[in-house]
XYZ file of C-alpha atoms in Angstrom:
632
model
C -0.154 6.350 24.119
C 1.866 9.346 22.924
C 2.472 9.705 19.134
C 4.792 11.230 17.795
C 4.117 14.179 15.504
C 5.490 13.910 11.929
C 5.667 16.713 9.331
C 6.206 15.553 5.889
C 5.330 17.616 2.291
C 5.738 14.978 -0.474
C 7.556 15.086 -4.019
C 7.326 12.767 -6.952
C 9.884 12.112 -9.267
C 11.530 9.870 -11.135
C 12.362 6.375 -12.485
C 11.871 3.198 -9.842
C 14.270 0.322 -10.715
C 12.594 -3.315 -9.870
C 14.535 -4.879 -7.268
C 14.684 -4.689 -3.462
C 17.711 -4.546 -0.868
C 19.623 -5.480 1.737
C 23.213 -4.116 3.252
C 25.714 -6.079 6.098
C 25.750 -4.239 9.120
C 22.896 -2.632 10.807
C 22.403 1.123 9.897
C 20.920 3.303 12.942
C 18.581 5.734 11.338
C 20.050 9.167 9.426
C 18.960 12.440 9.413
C 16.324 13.774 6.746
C 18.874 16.309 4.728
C 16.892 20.129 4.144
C 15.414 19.707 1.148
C 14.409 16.487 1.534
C 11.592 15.738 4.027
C 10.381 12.777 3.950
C 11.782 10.310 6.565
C 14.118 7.880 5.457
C 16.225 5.299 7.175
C 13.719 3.343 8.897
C 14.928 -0.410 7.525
C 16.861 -2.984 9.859
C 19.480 -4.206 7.379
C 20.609 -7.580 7.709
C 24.051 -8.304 9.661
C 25.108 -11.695 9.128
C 28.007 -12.862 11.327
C 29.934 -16.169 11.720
C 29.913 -17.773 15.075
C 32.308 -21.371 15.404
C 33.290 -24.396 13.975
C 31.204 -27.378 15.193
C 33.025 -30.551 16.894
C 32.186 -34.084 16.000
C 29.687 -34.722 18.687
C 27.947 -31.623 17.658
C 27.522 -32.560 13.628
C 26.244 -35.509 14.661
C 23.360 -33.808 16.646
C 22.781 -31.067 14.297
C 20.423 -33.497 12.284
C 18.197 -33.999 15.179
C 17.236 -29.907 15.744
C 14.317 -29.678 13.205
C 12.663 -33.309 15.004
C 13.524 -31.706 18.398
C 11.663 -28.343 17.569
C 8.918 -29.743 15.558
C 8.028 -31.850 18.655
C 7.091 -28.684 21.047
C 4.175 -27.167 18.488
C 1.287 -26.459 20.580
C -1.583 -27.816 17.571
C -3.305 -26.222 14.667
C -5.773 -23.875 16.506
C -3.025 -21.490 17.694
C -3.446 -17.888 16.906
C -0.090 -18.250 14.905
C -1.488 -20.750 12.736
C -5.384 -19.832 12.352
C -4.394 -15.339 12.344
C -0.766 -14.908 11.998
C 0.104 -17.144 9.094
C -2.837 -15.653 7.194
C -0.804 -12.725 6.129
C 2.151 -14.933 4.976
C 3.415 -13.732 1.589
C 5.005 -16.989 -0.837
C 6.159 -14.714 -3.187
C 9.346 -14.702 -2.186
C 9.259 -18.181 -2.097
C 8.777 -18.771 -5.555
C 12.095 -17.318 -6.515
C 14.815 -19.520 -4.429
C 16.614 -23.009 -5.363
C 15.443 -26.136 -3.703
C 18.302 -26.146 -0.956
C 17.308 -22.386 -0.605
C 13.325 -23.926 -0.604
C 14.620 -26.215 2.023
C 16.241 -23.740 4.516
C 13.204 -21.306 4.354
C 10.778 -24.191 5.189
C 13.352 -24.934 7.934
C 13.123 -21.586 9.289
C 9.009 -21.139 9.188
C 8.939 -24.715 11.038
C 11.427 -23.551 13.588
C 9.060 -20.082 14.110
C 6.215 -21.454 13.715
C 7.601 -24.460 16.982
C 8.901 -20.921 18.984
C 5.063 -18.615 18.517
C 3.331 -21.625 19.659
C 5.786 -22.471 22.334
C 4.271 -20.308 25.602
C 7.939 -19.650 26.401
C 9.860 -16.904 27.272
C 12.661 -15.971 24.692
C 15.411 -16.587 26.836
C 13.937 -19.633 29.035
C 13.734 -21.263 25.179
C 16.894 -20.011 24.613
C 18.519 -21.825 27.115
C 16.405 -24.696 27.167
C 16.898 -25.887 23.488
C 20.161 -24.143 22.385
C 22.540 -23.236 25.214
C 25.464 -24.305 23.034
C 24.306 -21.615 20.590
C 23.365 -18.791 23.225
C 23.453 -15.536 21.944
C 26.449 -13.495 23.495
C 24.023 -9.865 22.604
C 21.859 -8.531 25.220
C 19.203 -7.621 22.990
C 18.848 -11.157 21.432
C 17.636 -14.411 22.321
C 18.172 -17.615 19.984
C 15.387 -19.108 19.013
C 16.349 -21.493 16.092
C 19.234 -23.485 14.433
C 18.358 -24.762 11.588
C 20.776 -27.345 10.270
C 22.241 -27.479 6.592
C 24.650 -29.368 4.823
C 23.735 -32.471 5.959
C 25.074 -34.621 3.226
C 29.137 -34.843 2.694
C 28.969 -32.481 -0.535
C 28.519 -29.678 1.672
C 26.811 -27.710 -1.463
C 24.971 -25.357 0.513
C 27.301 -22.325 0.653
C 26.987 -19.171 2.806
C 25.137 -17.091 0.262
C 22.296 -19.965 0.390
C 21.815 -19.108 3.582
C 21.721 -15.278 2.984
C 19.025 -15.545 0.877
C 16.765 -18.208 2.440
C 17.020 -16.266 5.792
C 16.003 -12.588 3.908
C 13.429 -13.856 1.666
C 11.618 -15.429 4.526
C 11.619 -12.378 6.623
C 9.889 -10.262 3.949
C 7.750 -13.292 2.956
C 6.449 -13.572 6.636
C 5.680 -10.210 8.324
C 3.927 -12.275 10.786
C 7.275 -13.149 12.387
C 7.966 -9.430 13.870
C 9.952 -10.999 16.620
C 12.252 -12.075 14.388
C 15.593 -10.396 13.975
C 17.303 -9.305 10.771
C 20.338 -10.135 12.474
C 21.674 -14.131 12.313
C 24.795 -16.091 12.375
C 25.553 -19.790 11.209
C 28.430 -22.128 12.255
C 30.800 -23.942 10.143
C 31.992 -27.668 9.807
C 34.529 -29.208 7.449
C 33.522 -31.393 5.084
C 36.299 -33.160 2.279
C 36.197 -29.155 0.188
C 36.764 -27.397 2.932
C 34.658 -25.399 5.766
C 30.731 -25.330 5.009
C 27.766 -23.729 7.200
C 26.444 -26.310 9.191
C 23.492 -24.654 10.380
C 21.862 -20.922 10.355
C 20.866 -19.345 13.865
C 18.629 -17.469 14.446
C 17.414 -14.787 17.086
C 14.191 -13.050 18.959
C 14.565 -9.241 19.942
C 14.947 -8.865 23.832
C 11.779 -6.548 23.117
C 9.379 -9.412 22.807
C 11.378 -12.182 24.967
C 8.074 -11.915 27.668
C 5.418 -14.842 26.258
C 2.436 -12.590 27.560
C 4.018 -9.549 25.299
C 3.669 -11.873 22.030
C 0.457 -13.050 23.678
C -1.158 -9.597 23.612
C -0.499 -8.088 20.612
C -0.731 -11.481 18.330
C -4.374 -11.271 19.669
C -4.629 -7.360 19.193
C -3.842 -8.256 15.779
C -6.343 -11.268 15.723
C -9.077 -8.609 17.042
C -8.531 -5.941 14.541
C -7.764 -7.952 11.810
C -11.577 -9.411 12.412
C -13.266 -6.014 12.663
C -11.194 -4.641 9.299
C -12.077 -7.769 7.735
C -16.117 -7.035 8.388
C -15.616 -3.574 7.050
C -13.157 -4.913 3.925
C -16.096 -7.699 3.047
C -18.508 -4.306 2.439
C -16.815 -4.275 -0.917
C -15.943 -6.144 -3.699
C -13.906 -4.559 -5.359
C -9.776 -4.961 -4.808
C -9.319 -1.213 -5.486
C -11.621 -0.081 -2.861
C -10.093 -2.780 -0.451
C -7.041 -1.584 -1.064
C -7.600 2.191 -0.168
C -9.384 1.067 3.340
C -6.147 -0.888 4.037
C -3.963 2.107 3.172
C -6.094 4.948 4.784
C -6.828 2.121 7.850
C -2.803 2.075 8.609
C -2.497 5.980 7.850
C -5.207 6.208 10.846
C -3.363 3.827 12.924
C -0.455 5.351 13.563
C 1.909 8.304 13.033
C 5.723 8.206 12.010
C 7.962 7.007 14.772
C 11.094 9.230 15.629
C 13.554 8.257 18.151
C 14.692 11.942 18.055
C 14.073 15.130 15.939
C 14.382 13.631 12.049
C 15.816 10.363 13.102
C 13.868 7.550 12.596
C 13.215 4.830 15.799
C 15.135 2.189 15.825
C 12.942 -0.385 17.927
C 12.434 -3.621 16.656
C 8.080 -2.323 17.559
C 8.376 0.414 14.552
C 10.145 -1.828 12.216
C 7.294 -4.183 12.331
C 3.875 -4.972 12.166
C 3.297 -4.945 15.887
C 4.234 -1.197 16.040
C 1.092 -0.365 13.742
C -1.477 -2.850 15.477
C -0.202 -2.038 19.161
C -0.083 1.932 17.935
C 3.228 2.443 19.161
C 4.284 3.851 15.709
C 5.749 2.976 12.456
C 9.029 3.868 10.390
C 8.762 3.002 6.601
C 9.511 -0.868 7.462
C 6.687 -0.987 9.497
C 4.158 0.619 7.123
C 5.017 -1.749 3.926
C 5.182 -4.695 5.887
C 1.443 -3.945 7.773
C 0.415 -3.191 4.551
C 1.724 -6.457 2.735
C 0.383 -8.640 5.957
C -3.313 -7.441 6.000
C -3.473 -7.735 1.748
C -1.954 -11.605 2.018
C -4.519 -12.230 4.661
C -7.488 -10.860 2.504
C -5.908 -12.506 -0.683
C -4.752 -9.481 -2.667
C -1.118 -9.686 -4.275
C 1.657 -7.793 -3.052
C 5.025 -7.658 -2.658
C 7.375 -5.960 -0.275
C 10.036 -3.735 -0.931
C 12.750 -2.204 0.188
C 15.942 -0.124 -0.714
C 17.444 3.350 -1.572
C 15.088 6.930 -1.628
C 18.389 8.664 -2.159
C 21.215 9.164 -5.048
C 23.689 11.088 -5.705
C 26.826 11.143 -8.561
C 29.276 12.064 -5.446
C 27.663 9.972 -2.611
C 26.421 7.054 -4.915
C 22.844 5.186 -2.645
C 21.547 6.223 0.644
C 18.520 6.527 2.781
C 17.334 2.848 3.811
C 13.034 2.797 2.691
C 10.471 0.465 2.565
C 7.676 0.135 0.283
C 5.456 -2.110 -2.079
C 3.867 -3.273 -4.862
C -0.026 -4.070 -4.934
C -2.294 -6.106 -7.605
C -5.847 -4.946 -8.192
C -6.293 -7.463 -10.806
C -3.748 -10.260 -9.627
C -1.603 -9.414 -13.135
C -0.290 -5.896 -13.248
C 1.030 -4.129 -10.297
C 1.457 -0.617 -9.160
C 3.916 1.442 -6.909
C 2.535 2.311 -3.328
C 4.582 3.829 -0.851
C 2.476 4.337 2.304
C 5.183 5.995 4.533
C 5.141 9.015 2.266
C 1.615 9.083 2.202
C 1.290 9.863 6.137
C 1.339 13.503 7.416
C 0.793 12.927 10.964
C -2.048 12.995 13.192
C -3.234 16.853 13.440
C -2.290 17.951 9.799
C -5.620 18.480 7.117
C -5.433 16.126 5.387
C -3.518 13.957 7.976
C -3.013 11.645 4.457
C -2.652 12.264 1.348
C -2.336 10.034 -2.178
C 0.714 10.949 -3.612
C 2.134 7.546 -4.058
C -0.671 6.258 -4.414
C -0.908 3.431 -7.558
C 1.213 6.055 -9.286
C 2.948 5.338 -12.473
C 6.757 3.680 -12.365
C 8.392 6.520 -13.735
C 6.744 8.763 -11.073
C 7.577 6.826 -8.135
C 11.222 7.894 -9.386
C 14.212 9.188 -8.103
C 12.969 8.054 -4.368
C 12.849 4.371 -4.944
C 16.098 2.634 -6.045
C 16.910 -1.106 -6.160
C 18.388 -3.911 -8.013
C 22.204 -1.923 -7.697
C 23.798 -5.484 -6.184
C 24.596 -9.058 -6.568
C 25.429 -9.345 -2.746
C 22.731 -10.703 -0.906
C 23.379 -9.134 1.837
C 23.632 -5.509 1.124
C 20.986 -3.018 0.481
C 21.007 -3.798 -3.203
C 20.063 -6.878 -4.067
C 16.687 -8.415 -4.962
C 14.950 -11.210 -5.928
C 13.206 -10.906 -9.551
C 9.888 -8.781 -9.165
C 6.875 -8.993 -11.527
C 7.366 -8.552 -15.193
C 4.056 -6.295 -15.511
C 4.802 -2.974 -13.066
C 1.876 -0.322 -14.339
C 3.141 2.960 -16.172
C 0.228 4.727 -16.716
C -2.385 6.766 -14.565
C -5.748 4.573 -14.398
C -5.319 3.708 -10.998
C -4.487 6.400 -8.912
C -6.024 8.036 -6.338
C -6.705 11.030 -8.906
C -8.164 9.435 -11.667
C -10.031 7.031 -10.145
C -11.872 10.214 -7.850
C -12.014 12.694 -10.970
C -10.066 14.883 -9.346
C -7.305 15.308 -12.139
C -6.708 17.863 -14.872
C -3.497 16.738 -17.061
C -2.174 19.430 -19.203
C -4.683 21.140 -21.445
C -4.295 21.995 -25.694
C -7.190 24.605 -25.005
C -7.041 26.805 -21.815
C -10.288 26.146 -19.240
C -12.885 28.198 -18.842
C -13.723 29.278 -15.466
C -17.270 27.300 -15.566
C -15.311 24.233 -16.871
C -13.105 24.412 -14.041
C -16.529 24.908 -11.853
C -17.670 21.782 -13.236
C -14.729 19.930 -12.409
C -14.710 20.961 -9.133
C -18.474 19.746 -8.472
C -17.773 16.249 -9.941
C -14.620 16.236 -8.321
C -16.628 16.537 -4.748
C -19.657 13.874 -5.902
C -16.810 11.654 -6.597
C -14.579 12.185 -3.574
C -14.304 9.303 -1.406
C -17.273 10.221 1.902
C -15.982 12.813 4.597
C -12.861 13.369 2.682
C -11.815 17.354 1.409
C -10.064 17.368 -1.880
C -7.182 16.027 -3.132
C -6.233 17.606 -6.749
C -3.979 16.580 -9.010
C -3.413 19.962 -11.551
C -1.769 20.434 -14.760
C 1.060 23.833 -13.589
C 2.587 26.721 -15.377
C 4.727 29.508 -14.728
C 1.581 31.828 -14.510
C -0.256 28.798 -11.873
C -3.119 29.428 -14.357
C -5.615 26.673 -13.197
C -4.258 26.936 -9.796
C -5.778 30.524 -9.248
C -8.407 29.921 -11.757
C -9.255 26.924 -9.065
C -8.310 28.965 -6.022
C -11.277 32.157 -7.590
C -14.062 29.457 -8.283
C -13.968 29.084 -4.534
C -13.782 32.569 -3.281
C -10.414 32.086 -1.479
C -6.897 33.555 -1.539
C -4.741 30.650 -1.456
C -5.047 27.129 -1.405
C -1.838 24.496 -0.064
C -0.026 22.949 -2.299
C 1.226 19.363 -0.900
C 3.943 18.512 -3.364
C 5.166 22.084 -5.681
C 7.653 21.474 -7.391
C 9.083 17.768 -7.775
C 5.831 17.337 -10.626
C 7.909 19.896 -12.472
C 4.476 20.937 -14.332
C 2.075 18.745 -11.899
C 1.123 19.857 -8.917
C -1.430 18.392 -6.057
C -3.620 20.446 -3.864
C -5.599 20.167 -1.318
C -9.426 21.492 -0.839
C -10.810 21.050 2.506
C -14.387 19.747 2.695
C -15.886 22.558 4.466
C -15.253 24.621 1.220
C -15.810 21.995 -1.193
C -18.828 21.097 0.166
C -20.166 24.949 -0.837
C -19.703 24.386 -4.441
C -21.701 21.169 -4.364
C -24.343 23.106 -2.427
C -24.391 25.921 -4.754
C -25.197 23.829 -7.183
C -27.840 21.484 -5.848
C -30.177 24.442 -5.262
C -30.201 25.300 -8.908
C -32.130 21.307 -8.486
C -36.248 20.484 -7.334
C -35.150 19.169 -3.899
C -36.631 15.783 -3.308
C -39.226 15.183 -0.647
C -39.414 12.430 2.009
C -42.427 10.876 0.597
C -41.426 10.635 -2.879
C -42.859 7.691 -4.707
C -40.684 5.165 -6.311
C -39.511 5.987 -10.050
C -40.561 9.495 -10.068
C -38.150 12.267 -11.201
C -36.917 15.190 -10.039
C -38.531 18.261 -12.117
C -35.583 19.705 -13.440
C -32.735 17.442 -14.179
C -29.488 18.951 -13.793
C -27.560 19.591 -17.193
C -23.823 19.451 -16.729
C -21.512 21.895 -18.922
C -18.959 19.747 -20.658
C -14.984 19.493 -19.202
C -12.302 18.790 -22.091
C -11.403 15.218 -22.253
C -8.126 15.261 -23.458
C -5.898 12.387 -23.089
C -3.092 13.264 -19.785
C 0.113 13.730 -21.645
C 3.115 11.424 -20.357
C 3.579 12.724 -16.647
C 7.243 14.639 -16.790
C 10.149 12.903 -15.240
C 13.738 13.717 -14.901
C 16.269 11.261 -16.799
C 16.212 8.510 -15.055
C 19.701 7.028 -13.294
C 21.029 4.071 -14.600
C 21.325 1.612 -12.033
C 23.049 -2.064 -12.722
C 20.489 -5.049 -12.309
C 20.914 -8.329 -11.718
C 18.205 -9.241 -13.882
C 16.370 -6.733 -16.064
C 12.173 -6.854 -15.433
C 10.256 -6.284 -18.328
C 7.387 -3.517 -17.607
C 4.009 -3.968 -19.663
C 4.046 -1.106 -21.877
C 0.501 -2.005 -22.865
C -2.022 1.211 -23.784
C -3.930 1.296 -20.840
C -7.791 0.664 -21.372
C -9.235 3.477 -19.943
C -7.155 6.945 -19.818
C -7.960 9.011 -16.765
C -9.356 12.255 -18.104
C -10.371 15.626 -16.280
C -13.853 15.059 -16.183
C -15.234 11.861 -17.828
C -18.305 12.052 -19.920
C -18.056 15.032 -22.477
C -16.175 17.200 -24.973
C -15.732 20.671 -25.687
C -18.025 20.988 -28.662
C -20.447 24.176 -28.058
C -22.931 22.373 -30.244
C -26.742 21.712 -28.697
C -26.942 18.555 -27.318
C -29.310 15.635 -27.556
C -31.435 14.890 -24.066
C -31.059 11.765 -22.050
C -33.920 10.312 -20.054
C -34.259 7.916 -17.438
C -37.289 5.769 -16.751
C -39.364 2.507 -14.850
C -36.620 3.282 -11.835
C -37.232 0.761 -9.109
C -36.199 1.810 -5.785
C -37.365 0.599 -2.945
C -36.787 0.096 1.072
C -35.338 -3.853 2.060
C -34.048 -4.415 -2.005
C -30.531 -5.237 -2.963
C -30.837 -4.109 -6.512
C -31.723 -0.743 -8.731
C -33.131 -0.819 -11.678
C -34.410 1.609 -14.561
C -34.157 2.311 -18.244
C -32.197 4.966 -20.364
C -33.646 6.245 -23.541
C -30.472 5.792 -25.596
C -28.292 2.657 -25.968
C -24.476 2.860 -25.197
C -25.277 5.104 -22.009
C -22.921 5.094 -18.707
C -25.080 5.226 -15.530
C -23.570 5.929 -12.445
C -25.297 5.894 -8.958
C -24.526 7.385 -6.050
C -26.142 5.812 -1.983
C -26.056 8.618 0.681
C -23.160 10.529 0.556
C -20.983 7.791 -0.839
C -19.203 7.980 -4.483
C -20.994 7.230 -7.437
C -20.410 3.832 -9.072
C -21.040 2.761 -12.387
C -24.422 -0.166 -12.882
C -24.166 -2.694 -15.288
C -25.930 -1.622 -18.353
C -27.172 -3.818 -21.349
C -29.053 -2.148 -23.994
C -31.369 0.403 -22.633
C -31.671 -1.594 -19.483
C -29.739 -1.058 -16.122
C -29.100 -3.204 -13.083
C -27.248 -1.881 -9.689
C -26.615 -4.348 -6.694
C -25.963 -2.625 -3.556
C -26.606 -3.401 0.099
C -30.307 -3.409 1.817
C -31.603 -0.087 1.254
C -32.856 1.804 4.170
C -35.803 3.826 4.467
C -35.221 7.790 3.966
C -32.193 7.360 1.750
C -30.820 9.354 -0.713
C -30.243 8.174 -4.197
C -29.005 9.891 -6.977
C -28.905 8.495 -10.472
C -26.963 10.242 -13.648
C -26.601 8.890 -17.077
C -24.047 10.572 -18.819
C -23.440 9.942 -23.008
C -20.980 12.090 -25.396
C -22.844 14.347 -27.138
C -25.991 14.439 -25.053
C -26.943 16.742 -22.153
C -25.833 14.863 -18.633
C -29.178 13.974 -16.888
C -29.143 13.811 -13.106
C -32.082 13.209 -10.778
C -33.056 12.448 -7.239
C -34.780 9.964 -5.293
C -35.592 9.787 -1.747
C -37.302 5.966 -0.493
């Protein structure tokens, strides 16, 4: 299937404010301004409309819909029930009244009665709601859900706006589902109340067999990414496969040159696991379904990348919010992370986990009280991370924050070698550079290698940051180069013995980042204020972890009784000095830290296979980095 091509050089600015939106009316896709490349206007906004007044005969029957509907599920082995309603989101949930409570549960009965009904959208149209036919061509209806069914008539019209929008970004799972609805009216002693909400399918996937195929392409891929997520325990790790696994996926959809597509199949999850395509809508919400289904918190977002003193909000996006830790969250916008199929890197991790006041000037919310306009929210989570730990840069050692002392040429050497035994396997380099007028460490960067000029994926929105890209061809040379200063390891090694001449690192400056620049943040009305954690973060990202810049000879490390051997699950050795970090790298993958007590070290990993390659390197401040080979 045809894909179509995307071109998109990222920027990272400003302030994001904690809310998400909605707008009446649906609003097609605009056009991506010069200046400003990356796509925009890829979210359905909801269009509520008011249909008729119900006669007597009809309020009387209203009560019986939900019984009626509930009546046609199929059992609890569908693939709606046992795959779909895995990556169901209750977040949401959590935030609305009881009569709001009520509706939504309403509404996930009534699609929960229509996935596991075998029908065509307009045969179930017309069998259960001709009164309430759609008069649209591109819609079928496909539930009324009744409210109001006391005399009070104290559900209002905004009850219903909320309920219905909550539970389409709680349930991604439902990507049939219109953003679109209605509700009719009845009078009650007050006045004129809703008497029910109605909702519709997209023409796009009336066809039964349609939903049939792609709910079990979803059910087949969510199985194999599952296998391959299980490979790791660790959230963060999980969470990079899901990103890079959608990145893979698909490309950016456009319905024409800079205009986003406006099929219901982009704006949803089925556009990613069917590889049709994805605008922004379809991107957060794949990315909030498959973390729900593996049990990682997020949340789903959506709003303004654009604003302007004359022009005020504009630019519909989509993004999220993830948990590593189910307590503090971080900004991810996946959209703006996708280059396109046939760029290098065809991804990059620029809004990746990055801090709140970097995700910026791109992400606005929280500038309504409507619930039905693109500014309106429920409350997010209290602790939104402002600090670099967790991205993409820190985590891979592949980030140099500004500098007190200018770096040497061999420190920047240095960096660059760690930099590629940390890099994620097959992956080039992605930097993340202190910049000055001069592009110092740039060029400094760009001579280590032996080349003229290196692309930059995101000049100039850091102000004084700036993220590069290495490919792994020419990384790979400076690892090389300095391997063969090492004793290569032979193929019959025996287990615990060391390499000859342990590799001594030369030390990187450690410096604490200073506070990534932003521009002043625009104030933007809230409903409700969310407090961010403006805890110091536990561990500071640093340009190359392990050492200072002291000149001073250094104490030497040794490792010892290493245990390594084919069929085990665990590595084991002792360090000479308490206090040490050991890190170990399998193959080609990144190193990870082992659990160290005293002098004593323990590292689970899977069965290890005959002929692999581990290293092990115990690092200490103030002693001499000690690195050594084993083969099994």
């Amino acid at each position: 299937m045809d894909k179509t091509k995307m071109k998109k050089w990222i920027a990272i600015g400003l302030s994001m404010i904690l809310f998400f939106p909605f707008d009446a009316g649906f609003t097609h896709a605009r056009e991506i301004e010069a200046g400003n490349p990356n796509p925009v206007g890829g979210v359905y906004e909801p269009q509520i409309r008011k249909n008729r007044v119900l006669s007597s005969n009809e309020k009387s029957q209203n009560k019986k819909r939900i019984a009626r509907q509930s009546a046609n599920s199929s059992g609890d082995d569908s693939v709606y029930k046992t795959i779909l309603k895995r990556g169901k989101s209750s977040y949401g949930y959590q935030s609305l009244t009881e009569p709001q409570k009520e509706i939504y549960d309403n509404i996930d009965l009534a699609m929960e009665t229509f996935a596991e009904s075998g029908s065509d959208a307009k045969d179930y149209e017309t069998k259960n709601f001709p009164e309430d036919a759609s008069e649209y061509e591109d819609e079928y209806t496909i539930a009324v859900v009744p409210v109001n069914q006391t005399e009070e008539g104290s559900v209002t019209v905004e009850d219903l706006c909320v309920a219905q929008v909550v539970f389409e970004h709680d349930n991604p799972q439902c990507y049939f589902l219109k953003s679109s609805f209605s509700y009719n009216e009845f009078d009650v002693e007050e006045g004129v109340v809703p008497a029910d909400l109605v909702l519709y399918c997209d023409a796009s996937f009336d066809e039964a067999q349609t939903r049939r195929a792609i709910d079990e392409k979803i059910g087949q891929t969510m199985e194999n990414l599952q296998l391959q997520l299980e490979e790791s325990s660790d959230n963060y790790e999980k969470v990079l496969i899901i990103h890079d696994f959608i990145l893979d996926a698909v490309d950016y959809r456009f319905q024409s040159p800079n205009v986003a597509d406006d099929t219901q199949m982009a704006h949803s999850i089925a556009g990613v696991f069917d590889e049709y395509g994805a605008v922004c809508e379809g991107y957060a919400k794949t990315f909030q379904f498959i973390t729900d289904y593996v049990g990682i918190r997020s949340v789903y977002l959506t709003g303004y990348s654009d604003y302007s003193e004359d022009d005020g909000y504009s630019g519909g996006h989509a993004w999220n919010l993830v948990s590593f830790d189910d307590q503090n969250y971080y900004c991810m916008d996946l959209t703006w992370d996708d280059r396109g199929s046939g760029k290098e890197p065809d991804k990059i991790y620029t809004w990746y986990a990055m801090p709140k006041d970097v995700f910026g000037t791109r992400h606005f919310s929280g500038v309504s009280e409507d619930p039905v306009s693109l500014g309106w929210s429920y409350e997010l989570p209290e602790s939104v991370m402002n600090d670099m730990t967790k991205t993409y840069y820190a985590v891979y050692r592949s980030y140099i924050p500004e500098q007190e002392q200018p770096m040497s040429e061999s420190m920047v050497k240095e960096f660059l070698i760690q930099a590629v035994r940390s890099a994620p396997a097959g992956q080039g380099l992605q930097l993340l550079i202190s910049t000055d007028e001069n592009n110092t460490l740039r060029n400094m960067i760009q001579a280590v290698l032996g080349v003229e000029s290196l692309p930059g994926l995101s000049v100039g929105s850091y102000r004084n940051m700036e993220s590069l890209y290495v490919k792994k061809e020419l990384a790979d040379t400076i690892l090389k180069e300095e391997e063969s200063t090492e004793e290569p390891s032979s193929d019959d090694e025996k287990e615990g013995e060391e390499s000859e001449t342990p590799k001594t690192e030369e030390p990187v400056p450690t410096q604490a980042p200073t506070q990534v620049p932003t521009q002043t943040p625009v104030q933007v009305a809230t409903q409700t204020p969310v407090q961010v954690a403006t805890q110091t973060p536990t561990q500071t990202p640093t340009a190359a972890p392990g050492t200072t810049g002291s000149t001073e000879k250094k104490k030497t490390l040794k490792v010892s009784s290493v245990k390594i051997k084919k069929g085990r699950k665990k590595i084991t050795g002792k360090v000479s000095v308490k206090g040490t970090t050991i890190r170990i790298r399998i193959g080609k993958k990144a190193f990870k830290k082992a659990a160290v007590k005293g002098k004593t070290f323990v590292f689970s990993t899977k069965k290890l296979k005959k002929k692999t390659k581990i290293t092990i390197r115990a690092t200490k401040k103030g002693y001499k980095t000690f690195t050594k080979a084993y083969r099994i």
